[in-house]
Coordinates of N, CA and C in Angstrom, one line a residue:
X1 N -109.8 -42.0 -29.8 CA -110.9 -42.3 -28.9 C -111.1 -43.8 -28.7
X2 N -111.5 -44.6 -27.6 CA -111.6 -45.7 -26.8 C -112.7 -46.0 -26.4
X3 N -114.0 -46.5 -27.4 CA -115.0 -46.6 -26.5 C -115.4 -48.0 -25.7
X4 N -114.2 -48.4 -25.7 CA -114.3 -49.7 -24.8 C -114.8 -49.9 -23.5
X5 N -114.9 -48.6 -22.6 CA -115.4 -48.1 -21.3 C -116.8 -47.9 -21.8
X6 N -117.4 -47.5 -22.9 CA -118.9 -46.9 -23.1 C -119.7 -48.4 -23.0
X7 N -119.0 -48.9 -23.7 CA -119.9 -50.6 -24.2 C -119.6 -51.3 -23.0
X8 N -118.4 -51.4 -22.4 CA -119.2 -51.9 -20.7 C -119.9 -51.3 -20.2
X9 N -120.2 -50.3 -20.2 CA -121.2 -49.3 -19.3 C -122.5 -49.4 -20.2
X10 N -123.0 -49.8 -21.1 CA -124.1 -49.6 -22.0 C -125.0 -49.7 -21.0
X11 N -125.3 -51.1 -20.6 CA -126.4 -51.0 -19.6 C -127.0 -50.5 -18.4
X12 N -126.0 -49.9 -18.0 CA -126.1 -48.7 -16.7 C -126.8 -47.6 -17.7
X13 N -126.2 -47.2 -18.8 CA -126.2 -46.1 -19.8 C -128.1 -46.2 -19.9
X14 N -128.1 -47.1 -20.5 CA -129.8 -48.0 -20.9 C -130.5 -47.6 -20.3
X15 N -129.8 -48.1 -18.8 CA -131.0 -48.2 -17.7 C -131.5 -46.5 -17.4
X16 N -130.3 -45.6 -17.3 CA -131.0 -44.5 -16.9 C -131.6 -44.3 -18.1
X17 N -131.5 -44.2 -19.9 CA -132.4 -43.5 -20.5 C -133.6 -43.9 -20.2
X18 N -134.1 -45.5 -20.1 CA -135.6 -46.2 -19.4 C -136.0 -45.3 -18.0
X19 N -135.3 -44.8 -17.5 CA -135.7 -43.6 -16.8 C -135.8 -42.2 -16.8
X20 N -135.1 -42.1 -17.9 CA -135.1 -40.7 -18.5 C -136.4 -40.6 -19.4
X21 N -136.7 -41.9 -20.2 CA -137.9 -41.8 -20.6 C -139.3 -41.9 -19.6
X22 N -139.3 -42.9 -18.5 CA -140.6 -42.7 -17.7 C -140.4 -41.2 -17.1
X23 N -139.5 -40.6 -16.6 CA -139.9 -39.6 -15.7 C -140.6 -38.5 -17.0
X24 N -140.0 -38.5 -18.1 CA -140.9 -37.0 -19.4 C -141.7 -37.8 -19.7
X25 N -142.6 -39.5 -19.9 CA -143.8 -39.7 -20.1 C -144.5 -39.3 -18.6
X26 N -144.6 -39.9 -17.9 CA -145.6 -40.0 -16.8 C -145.6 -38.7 -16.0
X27 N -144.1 -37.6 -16.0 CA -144.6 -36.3 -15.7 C -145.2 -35.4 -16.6
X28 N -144.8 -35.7 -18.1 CA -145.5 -34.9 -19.3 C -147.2 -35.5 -19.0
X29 N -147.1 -36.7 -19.0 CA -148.9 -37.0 -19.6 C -149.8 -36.6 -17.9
X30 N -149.1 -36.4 -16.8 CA -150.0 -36.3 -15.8 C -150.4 -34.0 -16.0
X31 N -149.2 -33.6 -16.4 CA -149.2 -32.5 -16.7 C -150.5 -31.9 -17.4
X32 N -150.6 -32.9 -19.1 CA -151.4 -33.0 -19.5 C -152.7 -32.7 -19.1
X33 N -152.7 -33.9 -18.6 CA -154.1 -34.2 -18.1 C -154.4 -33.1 -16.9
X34 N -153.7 -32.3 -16.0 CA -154.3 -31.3 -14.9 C -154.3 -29.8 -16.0
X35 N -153.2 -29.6 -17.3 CA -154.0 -29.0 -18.1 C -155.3 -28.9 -18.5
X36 N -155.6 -29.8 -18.8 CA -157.3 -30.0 -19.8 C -157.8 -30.0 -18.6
X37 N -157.8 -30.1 -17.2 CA -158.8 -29.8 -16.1 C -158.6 -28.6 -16.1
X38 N -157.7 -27.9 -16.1 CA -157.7 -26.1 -16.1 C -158.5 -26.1 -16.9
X39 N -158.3 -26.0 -18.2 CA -158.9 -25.4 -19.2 C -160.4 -26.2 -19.2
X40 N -161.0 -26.9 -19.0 CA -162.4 -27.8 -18.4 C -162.8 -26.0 -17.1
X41 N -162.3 -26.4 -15.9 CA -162.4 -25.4 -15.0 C -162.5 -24.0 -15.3
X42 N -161.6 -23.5 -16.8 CA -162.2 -22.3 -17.1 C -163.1 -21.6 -18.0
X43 N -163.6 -22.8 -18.3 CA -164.6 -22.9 -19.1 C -166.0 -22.9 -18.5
X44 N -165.9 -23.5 -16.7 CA -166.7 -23.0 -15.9 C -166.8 -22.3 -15.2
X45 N -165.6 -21.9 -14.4 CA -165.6 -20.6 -13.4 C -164.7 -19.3 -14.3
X46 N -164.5 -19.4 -15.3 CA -163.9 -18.0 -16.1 C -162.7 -17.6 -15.2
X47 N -162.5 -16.5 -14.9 CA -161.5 -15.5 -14.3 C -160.9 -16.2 -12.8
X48 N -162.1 -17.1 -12.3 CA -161.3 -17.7 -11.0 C -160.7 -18.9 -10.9
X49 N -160.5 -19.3 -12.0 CA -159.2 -20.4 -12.5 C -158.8 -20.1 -13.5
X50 N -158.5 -19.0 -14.4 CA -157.6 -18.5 -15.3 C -157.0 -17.4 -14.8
X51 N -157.4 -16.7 -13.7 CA -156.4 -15.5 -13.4 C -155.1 -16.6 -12.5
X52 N -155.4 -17.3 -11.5 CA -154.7 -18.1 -10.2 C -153.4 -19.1 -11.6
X53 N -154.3 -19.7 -12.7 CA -153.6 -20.4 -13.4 C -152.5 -19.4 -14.4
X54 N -153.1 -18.2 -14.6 CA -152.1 -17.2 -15.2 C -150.7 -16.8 -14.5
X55 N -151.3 -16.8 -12.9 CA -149.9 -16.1 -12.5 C -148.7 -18.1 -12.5
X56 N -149.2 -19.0 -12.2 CA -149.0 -20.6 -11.7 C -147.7 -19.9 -13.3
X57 N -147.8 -20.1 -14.4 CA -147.6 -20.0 -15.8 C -146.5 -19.0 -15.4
X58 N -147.1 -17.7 -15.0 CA -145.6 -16.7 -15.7 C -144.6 -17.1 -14.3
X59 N -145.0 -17.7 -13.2 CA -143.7 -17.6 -12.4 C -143.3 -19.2 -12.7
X60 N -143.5 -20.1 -13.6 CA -142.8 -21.1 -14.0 C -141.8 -21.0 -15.4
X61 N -142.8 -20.1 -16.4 CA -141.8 -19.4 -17.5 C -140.8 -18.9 -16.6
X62 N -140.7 -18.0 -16.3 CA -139.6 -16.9 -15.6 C -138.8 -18.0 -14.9
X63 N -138.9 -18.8 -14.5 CA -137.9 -19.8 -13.6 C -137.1 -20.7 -14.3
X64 N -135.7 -21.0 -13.9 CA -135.5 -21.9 -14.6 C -135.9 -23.0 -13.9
X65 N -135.3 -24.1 -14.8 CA -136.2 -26.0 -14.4 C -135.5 -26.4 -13.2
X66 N -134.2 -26.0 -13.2 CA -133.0 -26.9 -12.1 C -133.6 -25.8 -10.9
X67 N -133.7 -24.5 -10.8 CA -134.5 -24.1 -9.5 C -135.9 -24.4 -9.1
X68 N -136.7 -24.6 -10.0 CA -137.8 -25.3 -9.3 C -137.7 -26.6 -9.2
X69 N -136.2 -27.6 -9.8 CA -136.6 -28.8 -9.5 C -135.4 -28.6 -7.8
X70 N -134.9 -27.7 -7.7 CA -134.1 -27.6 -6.0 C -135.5 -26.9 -5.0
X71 N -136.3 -26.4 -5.7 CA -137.2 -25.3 -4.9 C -138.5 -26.8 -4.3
X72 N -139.0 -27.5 -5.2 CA -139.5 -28.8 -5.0 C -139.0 -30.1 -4.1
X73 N -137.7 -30.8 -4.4 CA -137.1 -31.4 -3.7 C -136.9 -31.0 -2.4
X74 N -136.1 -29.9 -2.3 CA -135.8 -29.4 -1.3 C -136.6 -29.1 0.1
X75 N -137.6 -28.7 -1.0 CA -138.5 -27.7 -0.4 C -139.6 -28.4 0.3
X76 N -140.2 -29.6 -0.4 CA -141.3 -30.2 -0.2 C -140.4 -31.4 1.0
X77 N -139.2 -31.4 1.1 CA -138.8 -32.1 2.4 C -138.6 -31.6 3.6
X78 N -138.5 -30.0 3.3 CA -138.2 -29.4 4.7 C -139.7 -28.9 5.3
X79 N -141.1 -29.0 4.5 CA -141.9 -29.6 4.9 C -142.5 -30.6 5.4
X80 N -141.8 -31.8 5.7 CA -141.9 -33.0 6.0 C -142.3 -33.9 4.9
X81 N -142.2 -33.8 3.9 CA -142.7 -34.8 2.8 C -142.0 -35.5 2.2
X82 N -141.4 -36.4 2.6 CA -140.2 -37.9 2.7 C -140.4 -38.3 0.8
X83 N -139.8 -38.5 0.2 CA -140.7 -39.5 -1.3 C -139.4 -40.0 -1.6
X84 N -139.3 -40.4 -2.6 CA -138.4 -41.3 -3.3 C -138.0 -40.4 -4.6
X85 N -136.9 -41.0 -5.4 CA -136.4 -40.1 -6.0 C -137.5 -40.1 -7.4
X86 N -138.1 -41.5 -7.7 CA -138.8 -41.9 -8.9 C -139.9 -40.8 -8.1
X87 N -140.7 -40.6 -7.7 CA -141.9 -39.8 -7.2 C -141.6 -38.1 -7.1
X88 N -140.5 -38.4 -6.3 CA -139.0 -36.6 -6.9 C -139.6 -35.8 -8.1
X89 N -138.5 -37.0 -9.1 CA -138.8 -36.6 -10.7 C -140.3 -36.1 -11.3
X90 N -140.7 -37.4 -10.9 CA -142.6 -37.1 -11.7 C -143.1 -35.9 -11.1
X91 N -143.1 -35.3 -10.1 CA -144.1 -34.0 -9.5 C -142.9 -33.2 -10.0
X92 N -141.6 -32.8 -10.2 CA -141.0 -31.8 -10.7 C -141.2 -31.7 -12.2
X93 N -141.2 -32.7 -12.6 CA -141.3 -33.3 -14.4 C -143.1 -32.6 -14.6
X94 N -144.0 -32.9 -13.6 CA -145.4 -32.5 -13.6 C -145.4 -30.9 -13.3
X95 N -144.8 -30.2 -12.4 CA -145.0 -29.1 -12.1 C -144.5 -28.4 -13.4
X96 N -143.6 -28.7 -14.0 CA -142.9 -27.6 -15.1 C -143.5 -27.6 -16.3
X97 N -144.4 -28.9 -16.4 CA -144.6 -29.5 -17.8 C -145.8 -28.9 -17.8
X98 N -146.8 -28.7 -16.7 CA -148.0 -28.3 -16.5 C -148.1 -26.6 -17.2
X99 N -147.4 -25.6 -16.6 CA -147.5 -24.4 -17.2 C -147.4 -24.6 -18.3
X100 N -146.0 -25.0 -18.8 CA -146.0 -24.9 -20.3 C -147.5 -25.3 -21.3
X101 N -147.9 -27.0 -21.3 CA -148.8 -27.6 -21.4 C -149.8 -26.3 -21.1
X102 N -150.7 -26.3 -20.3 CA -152.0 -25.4 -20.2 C -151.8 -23.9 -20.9
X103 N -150.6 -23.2 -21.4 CA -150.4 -22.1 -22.0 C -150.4 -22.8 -23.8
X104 N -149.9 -23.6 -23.5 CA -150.3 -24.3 -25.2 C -151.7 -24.4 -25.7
X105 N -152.4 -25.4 -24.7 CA -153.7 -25.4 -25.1 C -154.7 -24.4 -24.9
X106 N -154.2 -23.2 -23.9 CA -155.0 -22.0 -24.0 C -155.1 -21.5 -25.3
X107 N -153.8 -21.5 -26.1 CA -153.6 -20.5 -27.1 C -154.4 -21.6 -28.3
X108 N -154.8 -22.6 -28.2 CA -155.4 -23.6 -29.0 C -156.8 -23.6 -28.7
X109 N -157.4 -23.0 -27.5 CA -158.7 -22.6 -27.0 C -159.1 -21.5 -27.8
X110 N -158.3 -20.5 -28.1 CA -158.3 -19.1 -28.6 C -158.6 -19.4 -30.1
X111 N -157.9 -20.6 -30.6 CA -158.2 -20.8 -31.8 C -159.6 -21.5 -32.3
X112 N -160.0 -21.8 -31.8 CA -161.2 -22.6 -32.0 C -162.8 -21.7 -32.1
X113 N -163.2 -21.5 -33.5 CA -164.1 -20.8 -33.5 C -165.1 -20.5 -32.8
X114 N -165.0 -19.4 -32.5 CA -166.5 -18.5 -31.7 C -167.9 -19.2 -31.7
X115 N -168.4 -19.4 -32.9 CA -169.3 -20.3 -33.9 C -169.6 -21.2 -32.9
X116 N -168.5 -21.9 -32.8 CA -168.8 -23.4 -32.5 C -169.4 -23.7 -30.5
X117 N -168.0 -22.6 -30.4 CA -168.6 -22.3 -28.8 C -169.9 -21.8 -28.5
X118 N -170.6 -21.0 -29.0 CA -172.1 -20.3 -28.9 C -173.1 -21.0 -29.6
X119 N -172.6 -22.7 -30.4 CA -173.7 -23.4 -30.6 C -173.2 -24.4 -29.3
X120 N -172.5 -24.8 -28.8 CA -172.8 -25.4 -27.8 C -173.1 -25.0 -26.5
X121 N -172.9 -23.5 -26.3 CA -173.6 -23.0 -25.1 C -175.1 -23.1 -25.5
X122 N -176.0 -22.7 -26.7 CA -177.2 -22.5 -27.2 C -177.6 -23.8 -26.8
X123 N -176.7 -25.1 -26.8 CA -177.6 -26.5 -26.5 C -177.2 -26.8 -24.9
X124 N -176.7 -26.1 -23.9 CA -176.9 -25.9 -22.9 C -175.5 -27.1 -22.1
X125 N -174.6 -27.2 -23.0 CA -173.7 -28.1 -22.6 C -173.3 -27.5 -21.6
X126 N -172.5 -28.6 -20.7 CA -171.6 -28.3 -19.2 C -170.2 -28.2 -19.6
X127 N -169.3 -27.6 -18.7 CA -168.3 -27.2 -19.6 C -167.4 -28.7 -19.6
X128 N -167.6 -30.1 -19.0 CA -167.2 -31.3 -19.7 C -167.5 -31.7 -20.9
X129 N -168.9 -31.0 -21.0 CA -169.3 -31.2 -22.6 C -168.5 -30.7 -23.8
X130 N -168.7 -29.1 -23.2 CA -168.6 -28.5 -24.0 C -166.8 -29.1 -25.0
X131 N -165.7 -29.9 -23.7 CA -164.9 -29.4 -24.2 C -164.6 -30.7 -24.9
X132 N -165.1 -31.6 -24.4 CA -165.2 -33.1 -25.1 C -165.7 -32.8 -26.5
X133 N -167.0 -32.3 -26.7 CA -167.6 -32.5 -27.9 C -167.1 -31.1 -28.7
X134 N -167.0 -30.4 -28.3 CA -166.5 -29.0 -29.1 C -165.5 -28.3 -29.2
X135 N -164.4 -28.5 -28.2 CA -163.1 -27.9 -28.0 C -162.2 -29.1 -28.9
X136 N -162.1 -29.8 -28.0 CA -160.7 -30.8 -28.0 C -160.2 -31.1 -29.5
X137 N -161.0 -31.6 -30.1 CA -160.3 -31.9 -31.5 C -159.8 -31.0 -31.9
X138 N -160.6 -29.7 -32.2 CA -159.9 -29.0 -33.0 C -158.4 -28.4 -32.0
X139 N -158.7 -28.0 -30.7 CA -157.9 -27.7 -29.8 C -156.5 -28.4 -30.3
X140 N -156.4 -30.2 -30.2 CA -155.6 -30.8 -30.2 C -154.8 -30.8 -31.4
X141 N -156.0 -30.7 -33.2 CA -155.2 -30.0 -33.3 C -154.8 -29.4 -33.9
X142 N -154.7 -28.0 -33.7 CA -154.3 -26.6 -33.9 C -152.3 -27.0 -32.6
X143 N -152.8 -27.9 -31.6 CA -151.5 -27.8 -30.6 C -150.8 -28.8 -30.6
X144 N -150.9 -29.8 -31.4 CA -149.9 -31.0 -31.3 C -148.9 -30.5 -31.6
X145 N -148.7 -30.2 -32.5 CA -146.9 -29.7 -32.8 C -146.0 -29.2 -31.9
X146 N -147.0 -28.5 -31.3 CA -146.0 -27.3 -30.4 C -145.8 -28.4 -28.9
X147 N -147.3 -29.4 -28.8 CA -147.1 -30.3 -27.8 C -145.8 -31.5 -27.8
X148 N -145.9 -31.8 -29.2 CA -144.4 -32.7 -29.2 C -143.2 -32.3 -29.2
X149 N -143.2 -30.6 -29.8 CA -141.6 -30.1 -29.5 C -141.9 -29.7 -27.8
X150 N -142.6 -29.6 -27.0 CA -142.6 -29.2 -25.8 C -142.2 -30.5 -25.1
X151 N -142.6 -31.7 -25.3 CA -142.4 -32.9 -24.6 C -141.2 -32.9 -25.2
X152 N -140.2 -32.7 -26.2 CA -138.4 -33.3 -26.7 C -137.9 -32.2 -25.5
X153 N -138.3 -30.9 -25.0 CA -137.8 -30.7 -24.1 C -137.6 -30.6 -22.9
X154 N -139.2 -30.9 -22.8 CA -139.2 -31.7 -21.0 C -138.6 -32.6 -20.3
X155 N -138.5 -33.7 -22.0 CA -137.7 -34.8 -22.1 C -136.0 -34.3 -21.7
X156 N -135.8 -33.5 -22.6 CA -134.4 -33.0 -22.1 C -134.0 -32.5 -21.0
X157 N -135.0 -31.8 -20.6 CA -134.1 -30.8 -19.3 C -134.4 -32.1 -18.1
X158 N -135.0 -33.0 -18.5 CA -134.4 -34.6 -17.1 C -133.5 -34.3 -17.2
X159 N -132.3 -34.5 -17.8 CA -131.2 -34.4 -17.4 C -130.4 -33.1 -16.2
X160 N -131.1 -32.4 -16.0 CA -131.2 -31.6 -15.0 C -131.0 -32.3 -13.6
X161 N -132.4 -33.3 -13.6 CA -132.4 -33.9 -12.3 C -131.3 -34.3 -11.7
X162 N -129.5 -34.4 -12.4 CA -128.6 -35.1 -12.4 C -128.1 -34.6 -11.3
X163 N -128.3 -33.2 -11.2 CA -127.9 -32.0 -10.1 C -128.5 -32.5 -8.7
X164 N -129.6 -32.9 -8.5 CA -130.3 -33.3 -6.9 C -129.9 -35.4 -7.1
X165 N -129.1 -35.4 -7.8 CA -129.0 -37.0 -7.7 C -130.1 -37.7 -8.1
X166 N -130.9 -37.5 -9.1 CA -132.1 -38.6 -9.4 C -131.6 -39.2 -10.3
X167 N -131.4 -40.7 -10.1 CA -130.5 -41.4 -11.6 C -131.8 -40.6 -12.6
X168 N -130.7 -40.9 -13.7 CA -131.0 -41.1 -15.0 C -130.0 -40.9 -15.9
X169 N -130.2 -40.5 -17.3 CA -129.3 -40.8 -18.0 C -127.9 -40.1 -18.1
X170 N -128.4 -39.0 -18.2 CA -126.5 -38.1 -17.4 C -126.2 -38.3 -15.8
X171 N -127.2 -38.8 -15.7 CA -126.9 -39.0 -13.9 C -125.7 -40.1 -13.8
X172 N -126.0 -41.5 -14.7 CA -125.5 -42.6 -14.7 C -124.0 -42.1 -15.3
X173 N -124.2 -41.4 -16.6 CA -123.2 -40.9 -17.6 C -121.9 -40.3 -16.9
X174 N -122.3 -39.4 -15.5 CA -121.7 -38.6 -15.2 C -120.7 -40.2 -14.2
X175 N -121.3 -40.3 -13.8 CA -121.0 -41.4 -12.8 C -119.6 -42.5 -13.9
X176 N -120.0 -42.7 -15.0 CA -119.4 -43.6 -15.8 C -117.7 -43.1 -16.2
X177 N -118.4 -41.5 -16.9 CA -117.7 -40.8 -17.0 C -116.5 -40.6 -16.3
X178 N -116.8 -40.6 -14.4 CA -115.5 -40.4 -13.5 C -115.0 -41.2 -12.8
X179 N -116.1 -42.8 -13.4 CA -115.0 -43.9 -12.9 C -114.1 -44.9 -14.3
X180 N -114.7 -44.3 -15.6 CA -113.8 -44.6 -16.1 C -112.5 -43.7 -16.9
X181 N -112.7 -42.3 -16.2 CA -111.4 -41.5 -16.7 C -111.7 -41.5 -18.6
X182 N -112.7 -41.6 -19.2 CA -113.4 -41.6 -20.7 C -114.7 -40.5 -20.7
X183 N -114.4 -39.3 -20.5 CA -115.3 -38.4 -20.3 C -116.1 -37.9 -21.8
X184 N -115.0 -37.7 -22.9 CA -115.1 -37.5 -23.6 C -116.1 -38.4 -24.6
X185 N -115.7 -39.6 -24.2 CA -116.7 -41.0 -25.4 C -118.3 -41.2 -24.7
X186 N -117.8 -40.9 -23.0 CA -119.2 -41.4 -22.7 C -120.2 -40.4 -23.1
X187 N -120.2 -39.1 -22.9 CA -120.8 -37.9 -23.3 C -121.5 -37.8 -25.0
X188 N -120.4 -38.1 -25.9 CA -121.1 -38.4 -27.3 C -121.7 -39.6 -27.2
X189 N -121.4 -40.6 -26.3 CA -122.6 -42.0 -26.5 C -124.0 -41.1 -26.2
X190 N -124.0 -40.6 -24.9 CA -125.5 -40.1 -24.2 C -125.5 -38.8 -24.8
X191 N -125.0 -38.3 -26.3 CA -125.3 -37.2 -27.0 C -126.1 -38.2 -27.7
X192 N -126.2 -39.1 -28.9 CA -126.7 -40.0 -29.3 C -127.7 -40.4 -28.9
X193 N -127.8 -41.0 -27.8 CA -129.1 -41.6 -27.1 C -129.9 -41.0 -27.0
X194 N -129.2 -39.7 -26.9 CA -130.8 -38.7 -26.3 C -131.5 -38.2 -27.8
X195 N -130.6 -37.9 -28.9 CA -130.9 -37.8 -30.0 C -131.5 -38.8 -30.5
X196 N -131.7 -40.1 -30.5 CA -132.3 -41.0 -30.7 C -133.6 -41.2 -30.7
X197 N -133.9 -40.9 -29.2 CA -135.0 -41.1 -28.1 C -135.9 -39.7 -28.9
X198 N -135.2 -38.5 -29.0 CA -135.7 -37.5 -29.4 C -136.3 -37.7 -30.6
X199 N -135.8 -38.1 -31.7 CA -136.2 -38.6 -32.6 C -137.4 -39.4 -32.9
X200 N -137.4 -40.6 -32.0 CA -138.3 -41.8 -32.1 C -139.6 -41.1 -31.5
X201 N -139.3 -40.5 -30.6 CA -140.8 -39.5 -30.3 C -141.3 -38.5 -30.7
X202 N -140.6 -37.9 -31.8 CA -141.5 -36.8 -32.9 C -141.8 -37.5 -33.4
X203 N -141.4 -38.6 -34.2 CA -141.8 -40.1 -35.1 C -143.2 -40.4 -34.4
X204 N -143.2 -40.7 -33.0 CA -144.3 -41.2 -32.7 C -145.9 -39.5 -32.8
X205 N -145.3 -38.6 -32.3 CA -145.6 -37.5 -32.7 C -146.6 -37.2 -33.6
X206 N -145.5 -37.5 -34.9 CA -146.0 -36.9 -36.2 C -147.1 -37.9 -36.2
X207 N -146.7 -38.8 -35.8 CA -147.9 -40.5 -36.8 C -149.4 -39.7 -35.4
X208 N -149.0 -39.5 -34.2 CA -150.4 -38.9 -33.4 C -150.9 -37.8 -34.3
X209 N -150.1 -36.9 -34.5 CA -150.4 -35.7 -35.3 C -151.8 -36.3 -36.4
X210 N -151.2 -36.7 -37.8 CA -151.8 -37.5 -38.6 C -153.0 -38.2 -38.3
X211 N -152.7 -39.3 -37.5 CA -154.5 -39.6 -36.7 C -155.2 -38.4 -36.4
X212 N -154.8 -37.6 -35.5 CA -156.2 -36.8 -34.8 C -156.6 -35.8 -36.2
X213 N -155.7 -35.4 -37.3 CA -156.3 -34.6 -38.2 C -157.1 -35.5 -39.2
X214 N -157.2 -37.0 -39.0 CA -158.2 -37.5 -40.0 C -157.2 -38.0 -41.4
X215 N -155.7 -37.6 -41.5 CA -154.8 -38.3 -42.5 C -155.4 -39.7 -42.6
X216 N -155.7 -40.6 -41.6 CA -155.7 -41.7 -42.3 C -156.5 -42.6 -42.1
X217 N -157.4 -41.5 -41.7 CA -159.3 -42.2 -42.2 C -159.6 -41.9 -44.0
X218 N -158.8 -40.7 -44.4 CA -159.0 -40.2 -45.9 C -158.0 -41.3 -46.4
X219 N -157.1 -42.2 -46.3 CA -156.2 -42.9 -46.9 C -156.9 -44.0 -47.0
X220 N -157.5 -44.8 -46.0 CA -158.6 -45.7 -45.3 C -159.0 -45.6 -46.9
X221 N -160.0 -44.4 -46.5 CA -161.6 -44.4 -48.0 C -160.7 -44.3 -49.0
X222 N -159.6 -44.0 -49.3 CA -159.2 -44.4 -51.0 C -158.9 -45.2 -51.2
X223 N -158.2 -45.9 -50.3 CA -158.1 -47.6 -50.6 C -159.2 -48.1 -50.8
X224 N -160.3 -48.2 -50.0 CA -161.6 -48.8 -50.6 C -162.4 -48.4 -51.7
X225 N -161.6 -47.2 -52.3 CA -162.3 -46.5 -53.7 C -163.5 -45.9 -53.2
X226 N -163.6 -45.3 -51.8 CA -164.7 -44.2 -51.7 C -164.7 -43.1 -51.9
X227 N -163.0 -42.6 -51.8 CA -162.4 -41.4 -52.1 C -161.9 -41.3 -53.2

């Protein structure tokens, strides 16, 4: 093996993971965030934004990523809507990340005691109240885990985008790959990288995990001998 083609190519390599990582943050966390508005919204209209967001869910499960990211691209141009490839990624990266995401935290809605909900309807909360002050923590977490292995693979199937030409990191790879006749070295580099990247963000993960359950406000008080 010759990885003398990989290490000139590093920074091409670089450049697309720096974009393999913005398109899974900024389409994971906008995802996010139009989840907790569902779940906000069905907390006030019931059945008429959980039935419309139910079906949104099973025809994005049932689909694969690389057809709704050709069904999007494609699609949203032969409507006349021109964008860039960075803008591409994020609403494809947002549309898929979104079902998943809102079926997470439903199932983290479900868990959150009955109790807690019927004392905060009894004090007459709105359903922004209700979900700020009485859902979310526990919601968050009962579902972080499943929300950080969901984001290692949102993160992964970018590489999908490689198929409609959106650089990133197999996009560049592929490119590297067939101008330097080293298919085989460049591929285990950007096997690595992505293993890497995957890594360093359960890491960041776990340590989120840890905060929102209170790990290290109890570590906090034993150091000061209150605990």
């Amino acid at each position: 093996m010759n990885f003398e083609a990989v290490w000139a190519g590093l920074p091409l390599l670089l450049s697309g993971a720096l974009k393999t990582i913005l398109y899974a943050v900024a389409g994971y966390a906008a995802g996010l965030a139009l989840a907790m508005l569902l779940i906000v919204g069905r907390l006030a209209y019931g059945n008429a934004v959980s039935r419309p967001t139910a079906i949104f869910v099973e025809i994005v499960r049932n689909t694969p990523f690389l057809v709704q990211a050709f069904f999007l691209y494609f699609g949203l141009a032969k409507l006349g809507f021109s964008m860039s490839s960075f803008v591409a990624a994020i609403i494809i990266v947002t549309f898929n990340s979104l079902a998943y995401t809102v079926e997470i935290l439903r199932s983290g809605l479900m868990g959150v005691p009955r109790g807690m909900i019927e004392a905060g309807e009894s004090m007459s909360f709105s359903a922004v109240q209700m979900f700020r002050y009485v859902i979310a923590r526990p919601m968050l977490r009962a579902t972080l885990p499943a929300l950080s292995g969901q984001f290692i693979i949102i993160m992964l199937n970018t590489s999908l985008l490689s198929a409609i030409a959106i650089p990133e990191l197999t996009y560049e790879a592929s490119n590297l790959a067939s101008s330097s006749f080293r298919p085989f070295e460049v591929y285990v580099a950007i096997a690595v990288i992505y293993f890497t990247i995957s890594a360093a963000f359960a890491g960041v993960f776990a340590l989120l995990t840890r905060a929102v359950t209170g790990n290290w406000a109890k570590v906090d008080l034993a150091r000061r001998g209150i605990l």
